[in-house]
Amino acid sequence: MNSLRNELKELIEQKGTKLIDAWIGPEDIKEQILAVLHSGRHLLLEGPVGSGKTLIAKELASRLPDMKVRDCGFNCLPDSPECPQCKTAQKDAPIITIPGSKRFVRVQGSPELTAEDLIGDIDPVVAFKFGPFDPRAFKPGKIIKANRKILFIDEINRLSERLQNTLLQVLQEHVITIGNFDVEFDIDTILIATMNPAEYTGVERISEALKDRLERVKITYPTAEEELEIVQRYGVKTDKEIPLKLAQEIVEIIQRTRTDKDIENAASVRATLSTWNLSQSFTTLRKDSTVSVDDIRKAARVALRGRVALAPESPYFEHPVEYIHSLVDSVLNNN
Ligand SMILES: Nc1ncnc2c1ncn2[C@@H]1O[C@H](COP(=O)(O)OP(=O)(O)OP(=O)(O)O)[C@@H](O)[C@H]1O
Ligand SMILES: [Mg+2]
Ligand SMILES: [Zn+2]
């Protein structure tokens, strides 16, 4: 049987760091990420908002081979119906093919997330009639759906302590407890979890026990050269031309927000892409074919307005719009 771990291991051996070339960043960071997965460990990606964490996890899933599984809610392999459903009610579950890109289950970490969301839920009345794992009684949660898939938990530090322990139990002992039922079922998954850097979130809310089972790789925002490559690769492509100097200025404006002491919430790569895209729309509205300094100015103002938050101690705290205008102008007028 080829487990997800082995499939990933083989892919990493074949492709090396090219596997995550979609993420533009330092080679040594890519190596760290792939080494963790190659050794079959769970990964914690620590990085600021919009730094490509989701992109990395999705890209990895999309490279996985298609898989044939039984349509039983646990994704059993066709010739090993080993889950509680296959063993009881779903003896003849149909075989379906799941493409690599769908071998990805996403969970948004939040204090409101419940054990039922994560593990599953059993309706006691129906269970009494048909048994607890009859599909009519049992609704599989995200972890079970992630069998033979990548389990992606965004902002894992926001899960309640109780749920972190539940997760731990599954990752460590492969035992699932649902209500009063303990099921031993070996979940074949690799966890890719994310969190924002501790500097931003304040206290780190990952239990010591869970931390000890995750390998942490820290990613940061791209350098100016990398960010230019990102917009050139992922920004919209229209018939409008953005002169190189202006493209560099877009990047410079956004990068400023990440070092400026006046700013509490910096602008992410999404803001760069947004400025790139909007500037071309402003050009279209002017019925021109080449993006101008003024188009960039207008685009950056719009893109930054809703994203940048000023620090309470900044003299601009009460005047964020003025601040944004002066930041944009200082880059555009100086170059
Ligand atoms: N280093 C990078 N290489 C390529 N694309 C990037 C990079 N950083 C950010 N992006 C782009 O920025 C956008 C946001 O990326 P993504 O959603 O993966 O970020 P994230 O870290 O998951 O953000 P969040 O913390 O908000 O969940 C995507 O369009 C992605 O292509
Ligand atoms: Mg994300
Ligand atoms: Zn099954």
mmCIF file of C-alpha atoms and ligand atoms in Angstrom:
data_model
loop_
_atom_site.group_PDB
_atom_site.id
_atom_site.type_symbol
_atom_site.label_atom_id
_atom_site.label_comp_id
_atom_site.label_asym_id
_atom_site.label_seq_id
_atom_site.Cartn_x
_atom_site.Cartn_y
_atom_site.Cartn_z
ATOM 1 C CA MET A 1 0.000 0.000 0.000
ATOM 2 C CA ASN A 2 1.332 3.395 -0.920
ATOM 3 C CA SER A 3 0.747 5.793 1.927
ATOM 4 C CA LEU A 4 0.492 9.547 1.501
ATOM 5 C CA ARG A 5 3.841 9.824 3.267
ATOM 6 C CA ASN A 6 5.470 7.574 0.688
ATOM 7 C CA GLU A 7 3.824 9.339 -2.203
ATOM 8 C CA LEU A 8 5.134 12.675 -0.961
ATOM 9 C CA LYS A 9 8.542 11.181 -0.263
ATOM 10 C CA GLU A 10 8.818 9.847 -3.799
ATOM 11 C CA LEU A 11 7.715 13.146 -5.314
ATOM 12 C CA ILE A 12 10.276 15.055 -3.274
ATOM 13 C CA GLU A 13 13.028 12.637 -4.277
ATOM 14 C CA GLN A 14 12.096 12.983 -7.952
ATOM 15 C CA LYS A 15 11.482 16.711 -8.180
ATOM 16 C CA GLY A 16 13.486 18.277 -5.350
ATOM 17 C CA THR A 17 12.793 21.921 -4.614
ATOM 18 C CA LYS A 18 11.221 22.377 -8.092
ATOM 19 C CA LEU A 19 8.145 20.841 -6.507
ATOM 20 C CA ILE A 20 7.328 24.176 -4.897
ATOM 21 C CA ASP A 21 8.712 26.520 -7.517
ATOM 22 C CA ALA A 22 5.323 28.247 -7.562
ATOM 23 C CA TRP A 23 6.436 29.799 -4.281
ATOM 24 C CA ILE A 24 9.146 32.316 -5.054
ATOM 25 C CA GLY A 25 11.588 32.415 -2.197
ATOM 26 C CA PRO A 26 14.936 31.272 -0.848
ATOM 27 C CA GLU A 27 16.088 27.810 -1.820
ATOM 28 C CA ASP A 28 17.068 26.926 1.748
ATOM 29 C CA ILE A 29 13.532 27.566 2.993
ATOM 30 C CA LYS A 30 12.150 25.284 0.284
ATOM 31 C CA GLU A 31 14.670 22.658 1.379
ATOM 32 C CA GLN A 32 13.544 22.938 4.996
ATOM 33 C CA ILE A 33 9.898 22.510 4.032
ATOM 34 C CA LEU A 34 10.581 19.511 1.826
ATOM 35 C CA ALA A 35 12.943 17.855 4.309
ATOM 36 C CA VAL A 36 10.217 17.926 6.952
ATOM 37 C CA LEU A 37 7.698 16.333 4.604
ATOM 38 C CA HIS A 38 10.224 13.885 3.192
ATOM 39 C CA SER A 39 10.873 12.556 6.663
ATOM 40 C CA GLY A 40 7.140 12.091 7.170
ATOM 41 C CA ARG A 41 6.838 14.770 9.827
ATOM 42 C CA HIS A 42 4.061 17.316 10.261
ATOM 43 C CA LEU A 43 4.828 20.879 9.223
ATOM 44 C CA LEU A 44 4.087 24.202 10.890
ATOM 45 C CA LEU A 45 4.540 27.102 8.490
ATOM 46 C CA GLU A 46 5.054 30.313 10.383
ATOM 47 C CA GLY A 47 4.698 33.399 8.240
ATOM 48 C CA PRO A 48 2.908 36.746 8.001
ATOM 49 C CA VAL A 49 -0.436 37.299 6.250
ATOM 50 C CA GLY A 50 -0.237 36.816 2.487
ATOM 51 C CA SER A 51 3.264 35.345 2.358
ATOM 52 C CA GLY A 52 2.319 32.242 0.377
ATOM 53 C CA LYS A 53 1.542 29.655 3.080
ATOM 54 C CA THR A 54 -1.663 28.441 1.445
ATOM 55 C CA LEU A 55 -0.001 28.523 -1.952
ATOM 56 C CA ILE A 56 2.737 26.138 -0.759
ATOM 57 C CA ALA A 57 0.310 23.614 0.731
ATOM 58 C CA LYS A 58 -2.035 23.663 -2.272
ATOM 59 C CA GLU A 59 0.822 23.356 -4.698
ATOM 60 C CA LEU A 60 2.061 20.258 -2.886
ATOM 61 C CA ALA A 61 -1.371 18.643 -3.007
ATOM 62 C CA SER A 62 -1.797 19.405 -6.693
ATOM 63 C CA ARG A 63 1.392 17.483 -7.437
ATOM 64 C CA LEU A 64 0.096 14.331 -5.739
ATOM 65 C CA PRO A 65 -1.066 11.575 -8.053
ATOM 66 C CA ASP A 66 -4.781 10.943 -8.539
ATOM 67 C CA MET A 67 -6.122 8.299 -6.190
ATOM 68 C CA LYS A 68 -8.791 5.656 -6.477
ATOM 69 C CA VAL A 69 -10.737 5.203 -3.273
ATOM 70 C CA ARG A 70 -13.986 3.818 -1.984
ATOM 71 C CA ASP A 71 -16.639 6.487 -1.614
ATOM 72 C CA CYS A 72 -17.147 5.656 2.061
ATOM 73 C CA GLY A 73 -16.345 8.931 3.788
ATOM 74 C CA PHE A 74 -12.974 7.585 5.016
ATOM 75 C CA ASN A 75 -11.350 7.246 1.554
ATOM 76 C CA CYS A 76 -10.520 3.554 1.996
ATOM 77 C CA LEU A 77 -8.388 1.989 -0.713
ATOM 78 C CA PRO A 78 -10.449 -0.134 -3.116
ATOM 79 C CA ASP A 79 -9.088 -3.475 -1.896
ATOM 80 C CA SER A 80 -8.744 -2.659 1.796
ATOM 81 C CA PRO A 81 -12.127 -1.646 3.158
ATOM 82 C CA GLU A 82 -10.898 -1.122 6.687
ATOM 83 C CA CYS A 83 -12.931 1.773 8.035
ATOM 84 C CA PRO A 84 -15.916 1.339 10.351
ATOM 85 C CA GLN A 85 -18.292 2.220 7.522
ATOM 86 C CA CYS A 86 -16.829 -0.256 5.049
ATOM 87 C CA LYS A 87 -16.840 -2.922 7.714
ATOM 88 C CA THR A 88 -20.505 -2.410 8.441
ATOM 89 C CA ALA A 89 -22.892 -0.522 6.224
ATOM 90 C CA GLN A 90 -20.866 0.488 3.184
ATOM 91 C CA LYS A 91 -19.682 -2.916 2.007
ATOM 92 C CA ASP A 92 -20.271 -2.016 -1.622
ATOM 93 C CA ALA A 93 -19.231 1.607 -1.635
ATOM 94 C CA PRO A 94 -18.519 2.681 -5.224
ATOM 95 C CA ILE A 95 -14.946 3.379 -6.302
ATOM 96 C CA ILE A 96 -14.198 6.983 -7.216
ATOM 97 C CA THR A 97 -11.125 8.826 -8.523
ATOM 98 C CA ILE A 98 -9.918 11.894 -6.663
ATOM 99 C CA PRO A 99 -7.478 14.178 -8.519
ATOM 100 C CA GLY A 100 -4.290 15.300 -6.755
ATOM 101 C CA SER A 101 -5.491 18.890 -6.417
ATOM 102 C CA LYS A 102 -8.486 17.641 -4.383
ATOM 103 C CA ARG A 103 -6.261 15.751 -1.960
ATOM 104 C CA PHE A 104 -6.344 18.787 0.288
ATOM 105 C CA VAL A 105 -8.654 19.400 3.224
ATOM 106 C CA ARG A 106 -8.701 22.849 4.684
ATOM 107 C CA VAL A 107 -9.636 23.767 8.234
ATOM 108 C CA GLN A 108 -9.865 27.357 9.407
ATOM 109 C CA GLY A 109 -8.530 27.486 12.959
ATOM 110 C CA SER A 110 -10.968 29.268 15.236
ATOM 111 C CA PRO A 111 -11.874 29.037 18.903
ATOM 112 C CA GLU A 112 -15.428 28.121 17.863
ATOM 113 C CA LEU A 113 -14.382 25.032 15.934
ATOM 114 C CA THR A 114 -15.782 21.923 17.605
ATOM 115 C CA ALA A 115 -14.693 18.312 17.925
ATOM 116 C CA GLU A 116 -17.657 17.430 15.705
ATOM 117 C CA ASP A 117 -16.272 19.633 12.916
ATOM 118 C CA LEU A 118 -12.846 18.100 13.254
ATOM 119 C CA ILE A 119 -13.613 14.439 13.923
ATOM 120 C CA GLY A 120 -17.230 13.818 13.116
ATOM 121 C CA ASP A 121 -20.663 13.563 14.548
ATOM 122 C CA ILE A 122 -22.915 10.652 15.427
ATOM 123 C CA ASP A 123 -26.660 11.028 15.625
ATOM 124 C CA PRO A 124 -27.488 8.870 18.678
ATOM 125 C CA VAL A 125 -31.046 8.082 17.641
ATOM 126 C CA VAL A 126 -30.125 6.876 14.176
ATOM 127 C CA ALA A 127 -27.054 5.142 15.611
ATOM 128 C CA PHE A 128 -29.302 3.123 17.906
ATOM 129 C CA LYS A 129 -31.154 1.799 14.891
ATOM 130 C CA PHE A 130 -28.381 1.258 12.359
ATOM 131 C CA GLY A 131 -25.126 1.349 14.347
ATOM 132 C CA PRO A 132 -22.840 4.329 15.070
ATOM 133 C CA PHE A 133 -20.897 4.220 11.775
ATOM 134 C CA ASP A 134 -23.747 3.725 9.438
ATOM 135 C CA PRO A 135 -23.554 6.621 6.976
ATOM 136 C CA ARG A 136 -27.069 7.599 8.026
ATOM 137 C CA ALA A 137 -25.855 8.129 11.608
ATOM 138 C CA PHE A 138 -22.279 9.253 11.143
ATOM 139 C CA LYS A 139 -21.007 12.441 9.506
ATOM 140 C CA PRO A 140 -17.235 12.326 9.095
ATOM 141 C CA GLY A 141 -15.327 15.441 10.171
ATOM 142 C CA LYS A 142 -12.377 17.116 8.508
ATOM 143 C CA ILE A 143 -9.687 14.835 9.900
ATOM 144 C CA ILE A 144 -11.425 11.735 8.597
ATOM 145 C CA LYS A 145 -12.023 13.380 5.234
ATOM 146 C CA ALA A 146 -8.294 14.104 5.182
ATOM 147 C CA ASN A 147 -7.405 10.425 5.132
ATOM 148 C CA ARG A 148 -4.834 10.004 2.295
ATOM 149 C CA LYS A 149 -4.906 13.763 1.810
ATOM 150 C CA ILE A 150 -3.030 16.764 3.106
ATOM 151 C CA LEU A 151 -4.697 18.204 6.192
ATOM 152 C CA PHE A 152 -4.242 21.976 6.107
ATOM 153 C CA ILE A 153 -5.056 23.789 9.334
ATOM 154 C CA ASP A 154 -4.868 27.550 9.010
ATOM 155 C CA GLU A 155 -4.039 29.475 12.160
ATOM 156 C CA ILE A 156 -3.687 26.369 14.290
ATOM 157 C CA ASN A 157 -2.892 28.542 17.316
ATOM 158 C CA ARG A 158 -6.509 29.697 17.316
ATOM 159 C CA LEU A 159 -7.883 26.221 18.013
ATOM 160 C CA SER A 160 -9.126 25.721 21.548
ATOM 161 C CA GLU A 161 -6.833 23.820 23.891
ATOM 162 C CA ARG A 162 -9.313 20.970 23.929
ATOM 163 C CA LEU A 163 -9.248 20.650 20.184
ATOM 164 C CA GLN A 164 -5.475 20.826 20.072
ATOM 165 C CA ASN A 165 -5.496 17.799 22.364
ATOM 166 C CA THR A 166 -7.979 16.000 20.139
ATOM 167 C CA LEU A 167 -5.740 16.655 17.170
ATOM 168 C CA LEU A 168 -2.749 15.439 19.118
ATOM 169 C CA GLN A 169 -4.492 12.203 19.966
ATOM 170 C CA VAL A 170 -5.240 11.518 16.326
ATOM 171 C CA LEU A 171 -1.746 12.381 15.112
ATOM 172 C CA GLN A 172 -0.070 10.423 17.825
ATOM 173 C CA GLU A 173 -2.194 7.447 18.764
ATOM 174 C CA HIS A 174 -4.378 7.173 15.700
ATOM 175 C CA VAL A 175 -7.398 6.838 17.930
ATOM 176 C CA ILE A 176 -10.551 8.743 17.249
ATOM 177 C CA THR A 177 -13.032 9.355 20.020
ATOM 178 C CA ILE A 178 -16.499 10.385 18.920
ATOM 179 C CA GLY A 179 -19.001 10.935 21.671
ATOM 180 C CA ASN A 180 -18.851 7.728 23.630
ATOM 181 C CA PHE A 181 -17.263 5.718 20.837
ATOM 182 C CA ASP A 182 -13.548 5.011 20.588
ATOM 183 C CA VAL A 183 -12.506 3.929 17.148
ATOM 184 C CA GLU A 184 -9.091 2.743 16.279
ATOM 185 C CA PHE A 185 -8.492 3.898 12.790
ATOM 186 C CA ASP A 186 -5.155 4.728 11.296
ATOM 187 C CA ILE A 187 -5.515 8.105 9.605
ATOM 188 C CA ASP A 188 -2.974 8.492 6.822
ATOM 189 C CA THR A 189 -2.469 12.216 6.622
ATOM 190 C CA ILE A 190 0.208 14.840 6.814
ATOM 191 C CA LEU A 191 -0.618 18.010 8.654
ATOM 192 C CA ILE A 192 0.467 21.331 7.257
ATOM 193 C CA ALA A 193 -0.483 23.932 9.821
ATOM 194 C CA THR A 194 0.032 27.674 9.701
ATOM 195 C CA MET A 195 0.327 30.469 12.180
ATOM 196 C CA ASN A 196 1.212 34.132 12.028
ATOM 197 C CA PRO A 197 4.565 34.979 13.588
ATOM 198 C CA ALA A 198 4.554 35.097 17.365
ATOM 199 C CA GLU A 199 5.608 38.775 17.217
ATOM 200 C CA TYR A 200 2.246 39.591 15.639
ATOM 201 C CA THR A 201 -0.080 37.334 17.584
ATOM 202 C CA GLY A 202 1.410 38.072 21.001
ATOM 203 C CA VAL A 203 1.194 34.987 23.142
ATOM 204 C CA GLU A 204 1.722 31.743 21.346
ATOM 205 C CA ARG A 205 -1.240 29.521 21.906
ATOM 206 C CA ILE A 206 0.030 26.162 20.790
ATOM 207 C CA SER A 207 0.283 23.620 23.565
ATOM 208 C CA GLU A 208 3.763 22.327 24.347
ATOM 209 C CA ALA A 209 2.689 18.804 23.523
ATOM 210 C CA LEU A 210 1.425 19.757 20.075
ATOM 211 C CA LYS A 211 4.430 21.987 19.376
ATOM 212 C CA ASP A 212 6.659 19.044 20.086
ATOM 213 C CA ARG A 213 5.061 17.119 17.229
ATOM 214 C CA LEU A 214 5.346 19.810 14.580
ATOM 215 C CA GLU A 215 8.459 20.905 12.712
ATOM 216 C CA ARG A 216 8.444 24.650 12.339
ATOM 217 C CA VAL A 217 9.629 26.476 9.239
ATOM 218 C CA LYS A 218 9.593 30.229 9.189
ATOM 219 C CA ILE A 219 8.822 32.094 5.981
ATOM 220 C CA THR A 220 8.989 35.838 5.439
ATOM 221 C CA TYR A 221 7.856 38.350 2.854
ATOM 222 C CA PRO A 222 9.839 38.265 -0.394
ATOM 223 C CA THR A 223 12.757 40.521 -1.230
ATOM 224 C CA ALA A 224 12.149 43.297 -3.784
ATOM 225 C CA GLU A 225 13.560 41.150 -6.627
ATOM 226 C CA GLU A 226 11.395 38.192 -5.608
ATOM 227 C CA GLU A 227 8.308 40.343 -5.267
ATOM 228 C CA LEU A 228 8.854 41.786 -8.737
ATOM 229 C CA GLU A 229 8.999 38.242 -10.080
ATOM 230 C CA ILE A 230 5.765 37.405 -8.204
ATOM 231 C CA VAL A 231 3.767 40.250 -9.769
ATOM 232 C CA GLN A 232 5.208 39.517 -13.183
ATOM 233 C CA ARG A 233 4.209 35.884 -12.876
ATOM 234 C CA TYR A 234 0.886 36.140 -11.033
ATOM 235 C CA GLY A 235 -0.412 39.648 -11.772
ATOM 236 C CA VAL A 236 -3.091 39.998 -14.460
ATOM 237 C CA LYS A 237 -1.832 40.130 -17.979
ATOM 238 C CA THR A 238 -3.652 42.619 -20.162
ATOM 239 C CA ASP A 239 -2.656 44.526 -23.265
ATOM 240 C CA LYS A 240 -1.479 47.387 -21.024
ATOM 241 C CA GLU A 241 2.236 47.772 -20.609
ATOM 242 C CA ILE A 242 3.751 48.435 -17.188
ATOM 243 C CA PRO A 243 7.239 49.916 -17.646
ATOM 244 C CA LEU A 244 9.829 48.091 -15.531
ATOM 245 C CA LYS A 245 10.661 51.186 -13.502
ATOM 246 C CA LEU A 246 7.010 51.546 -12.480
ATOM 247 C CA ALA A 247 6.724 47.854 -11.634
ATOM 248 C CA GLN A 248 9.708 48.284 -9.334
ATOM 249 C CA GLU A 249 8.036 51.287 -7.740
ATOM 250 C CA ILE A 250 4.897 49.301 -6.999
ATOM 251 C CA VAL A 251 7.050 46.822 -5.129
ATOM 252 C CA GLU A 252 8.954 49.578 -3.348
ATOM 253 C CA ILE A 253 5.754 51.222 -2.099
ATOM 254 C CA ILE A 254 4.459 47.984 -0.632
ATOM 255 C CA GLN A 255 7.820 46.999 0.827
ATOM 256 C CA ARG A 256 8.001 50.365 2.636
ATOM 257 C CA THR A 257 4.901 49.474 4.634
ATOM 258 C CA ARG A 258 6.763 46.490 6.082
ATOM 259 C CA THR A 259 9.640 48.457 7.558
ATOM 260 C CA ASP A 260 7.990 51.741 8.476
ATOM 261 C CA LYS A 261 7.650 52.244 12.228
ATOM 262 C CA ASP A 262 4.361 54.135 11.822
ATOM 263 C CA ILE A 263 2.643 50.992 10.622
ATOM 264 C CA GLU A 264 1.102 48.283 12.719
ATOM 265 C CA ASN A 265 -0.365 46.136 9.914
ATOM 266 C CA ALA A 266 1.845 46.039 6.868
ATOM 267 C CA ALA A 267 0.630 45.341 3.333
ATOM 268 C CA SER A 268 1.057 41.795 2.054
ATOM 269 C CA VAL A 269 1.881 40.465 -1.390
ATOM 270 C CA ARG A 270 -1.857 40.622 -2.088
ATOM 271 C CA ALA A 271 -1.540 44.429 -1.952
ATOM 272 C CA THR A 272 1.277 44.316 -4.513
ATOM 273 C CA LEU A 273 -0.785 42.164 -6.853
ATOM 274 C CA SER A 274 -3.769 44.389 -6.303
ATOM 275 C CA THR A 275 -1.832 47.568 -7.132
ATOM 276 C CA TRP A 276 -0.451 45.876 -10.236
ATOM 277 C CA ASN A 277 -3.934 44.856 -11.383
ATOM 278 C CA LEU A 278 -5.698 48.118 -10.491
ATOM 279 C CA SER A 279 -3.100 50.280 -12.227
ATOM 280 C CA GLN A 280 -3.935 48.611 -15.534
ATOM 281 C CA SER A 281 -7.627 49.280 -15.004
ATOM 282 C CA PHE A 282 -6.897 52.971 -14.420
ATOM 283 C CA THR A 283 -4.967 52.947 -17.693
ATOM 284 C CA THR A 284 -7.940 51.388 -19.448
ATOM 285 C CA LEU A 285 -10.241 54.058 -18.043
ATOM 286 C CA ARG A 286 -7.933 56.691 -19.541
ATOM 287 C CA LYS A 287 -8.113 54.805 -22.843
ATOM 288 C CA ASP A 288 -4.342 54.574 -22.925
ATOM 289 C CA SER A 289 -2.047 51.618 -23.533
ATOM 290 C CA THR A 290 0.848 52.311 -21.146
ATOM 291 C CA VAL A 291 0.536 52.500 -17.368
ATOM 292 C CA SER A 292 1.569 55.922 -16.060
ATOM 293 C CA VAL A 293 2.962 57.143 -12.722
ATOM 294 C CA ASP A 294 -0.447 58.562 -11.980
ATOM 295 C CA ASP A 295 -2.165 55.206 -12.577
ATOM 296 C CA ILE A 296 0.215 53.643 -10.059
ATOM 297 C CA ARG A 297 -0.483 56.450 -7.604
ATOM 298 C CA LYS A 298 -4.243 55.902 -7.819
ATOM 299 C CA ALA A 299 -3.922 52.135 -7.672
ATOM 300 C CA ALA A 300 -1.597 52.116 -4.658
ATOM 301 C CA ARG A 301 -3.851 54.523 -2.767
ATOM 302 C CA VAL A 302 -6.819 52.221 -3.234
ATOM 303 C CA ALA A 303 -4.866 49.064 -2.465
ATOM 304 C CA LEU A 304 -3.321 50.437 0.729
ATOM 305 C CA ARG A 305 -6.348 52.192 2.164
ATOM 306 C CA GLY A 306 -8.124 49.101 3.413
ATOM 307 C CA ARG A 307 -5.000 47.158 4.327
ATOM 308 C CA VAL A 308 -2.583 49.319 6.216
ATOM 309 C CA ALA A 309 -3.272 50.076 9.875
ATOM 310 C CA LEU A 310 -1.235 52.688 11.693
ATOM 311 C CA ALA A 311 0.331 52.190 15.092
ATOM 312 C CA PRO A 312 -1.453 54.016 17.932
ATOM 313 C CA GLU A 313 1.773 55.862 18.785
ATOM 314 C CA SER A 314 2.163 57.157 15.224
ATOM 315 C CA PRO A 315 1.433 60.860 14.698
ATOM 316 C CA TYR A 316 -0.617 59.740 11.668
ATOM 317 C CA PHE A 317 -2.816 57.383 13.696
ATOM 318 C CA GLU A 318 -5.887 59.580 13.205
ATOM 319 C CA HIS A 319 -5.017 60.421 9.587
ATOM 320 C CA PRO A 320 -4.305 57.177 7.757
ATOM 321 C CA VAL A 321 -5.322 58.539 4.346
ATOM 322 C CA GLU A 322 -2.812 61.407 4.555
ATOM 323 C CA TYR A 323 -0.182 58.954 5.636
ATOM 324 C CA ILE A 324 -0.839 56.643 2.678
ATOM 325 C CA HIS A 325 -0.795 59.502 0.207
ATOM 326 C CA SER A 326 2.525 60.784 1.511
ATOM 327 C CA LEU A 327 4.079 57.307 1.471
ATOM 328 C CA VAL A 328 2.991 56.678 -2.113
ATOM 329 C CA ASP A 329 4.105 60.137 -3.251
ATOM 330 C CA SER A 330 7.481 59.872 -1.554
ATOM 331 C CA VAL A 331 8.312 56.765 -3.577
ATOM 332 C CA LEU A 332 6.874 58.010 -6.859
ATOM 333 C CA ASN A 333 8.297 61.545 -6.677
ATOM 334 C CA ASN A 334 11.749 60.491 -5.559
ATOM 335 C CA ASN A 335 12.538 58.049 -8.323
HETATM 336 N N1 LIG B 1 6.668 34.009 -2.082
HETATM 337 C C1 LIG B 1 5.625 33.982 -2.910
HETATM 338 N N2 LIG B 1 5.701 33.382 -4.120
HETATM 339 C C2 LIG B 1 4.652 33.381 -4.958
HETATM 340 N N3 LIG B 1 3.453 33.937 -4.696
HETATM 341 C C3 LIG B 1 3.319 34.556 -3.508
HETATM 342 C C4 LIG B 1 4.380 34.592 -2.548
HETATM 343 N N4 LIG B 1 3.949 35.263 -1.470
HETATM 344 C C5 LIG B 1 2.681 35.615 -1.722
HETATM 345 N N5 LIG B 1 2.293 35.193 -2.947
HETATM 346 C C6 LIG B 1 1.000 35.438 -3.589
HETATM 347 O O1 LIG B 1 0.219 36.174 -2.673
HETATM 348 C C7 LIG B 1 -1.113 35.695 -2.612
HETATM 349 C C8 LIG B 1 -1.452 35.243 -1.215
HETATM 350 O O2 LIG B 1 -0.794 34.013 -0.923
HETATM 351 P P1 LIG B 1 -1.375 32.966 0.115
HETATM 352 O O3 LIG B 1 -2.853 33.014 0.104
HETATM 353 O O4 LIG B 1 -0.722 31.671 -0.144
HETATM 354 O O5 LIG B 1 -0.830 33.601 1.469
HETATM 355 P P2 LIG B 1 -1.039 33.082 2.975
HETATM 356 O O6 LIG B 1 0.300 33.169 3.628
HETATM 357 O O7 LIG B 1 -1.748 31.789 2.987
HETATM 358 O O8 LIG B 1 -1.961 34.245 3.538
HETATM 359 P P3 LIG B 1 -2.961 34.235 4.827
HETATM 360 O O9 LIG B 1 -2.071 34.399 6.027
HETATM 361 O O10 LIG B 1 -3.807 35.455 4.616
HETATM 362 O O11 LIG B 1 -3.710 32.956 4.797
HETATM 363 C C9 LIG B 1 -1.211 34.581 -3.640
HETATM 364 O O12 LIG B 1 -1.755 35.138 -4.799
HETATM 365 C C10 LIG B 1 0.231 34.171 -3.895
HETATM 366 O O13 LIG B 1 0.442 33.791 -5.211
HETATM 367 MG MG MG B 2 -3.617 31.297 3.722
HETATM 368 ZN ZN ZN B 3 -14.123 2.784 4.078
#
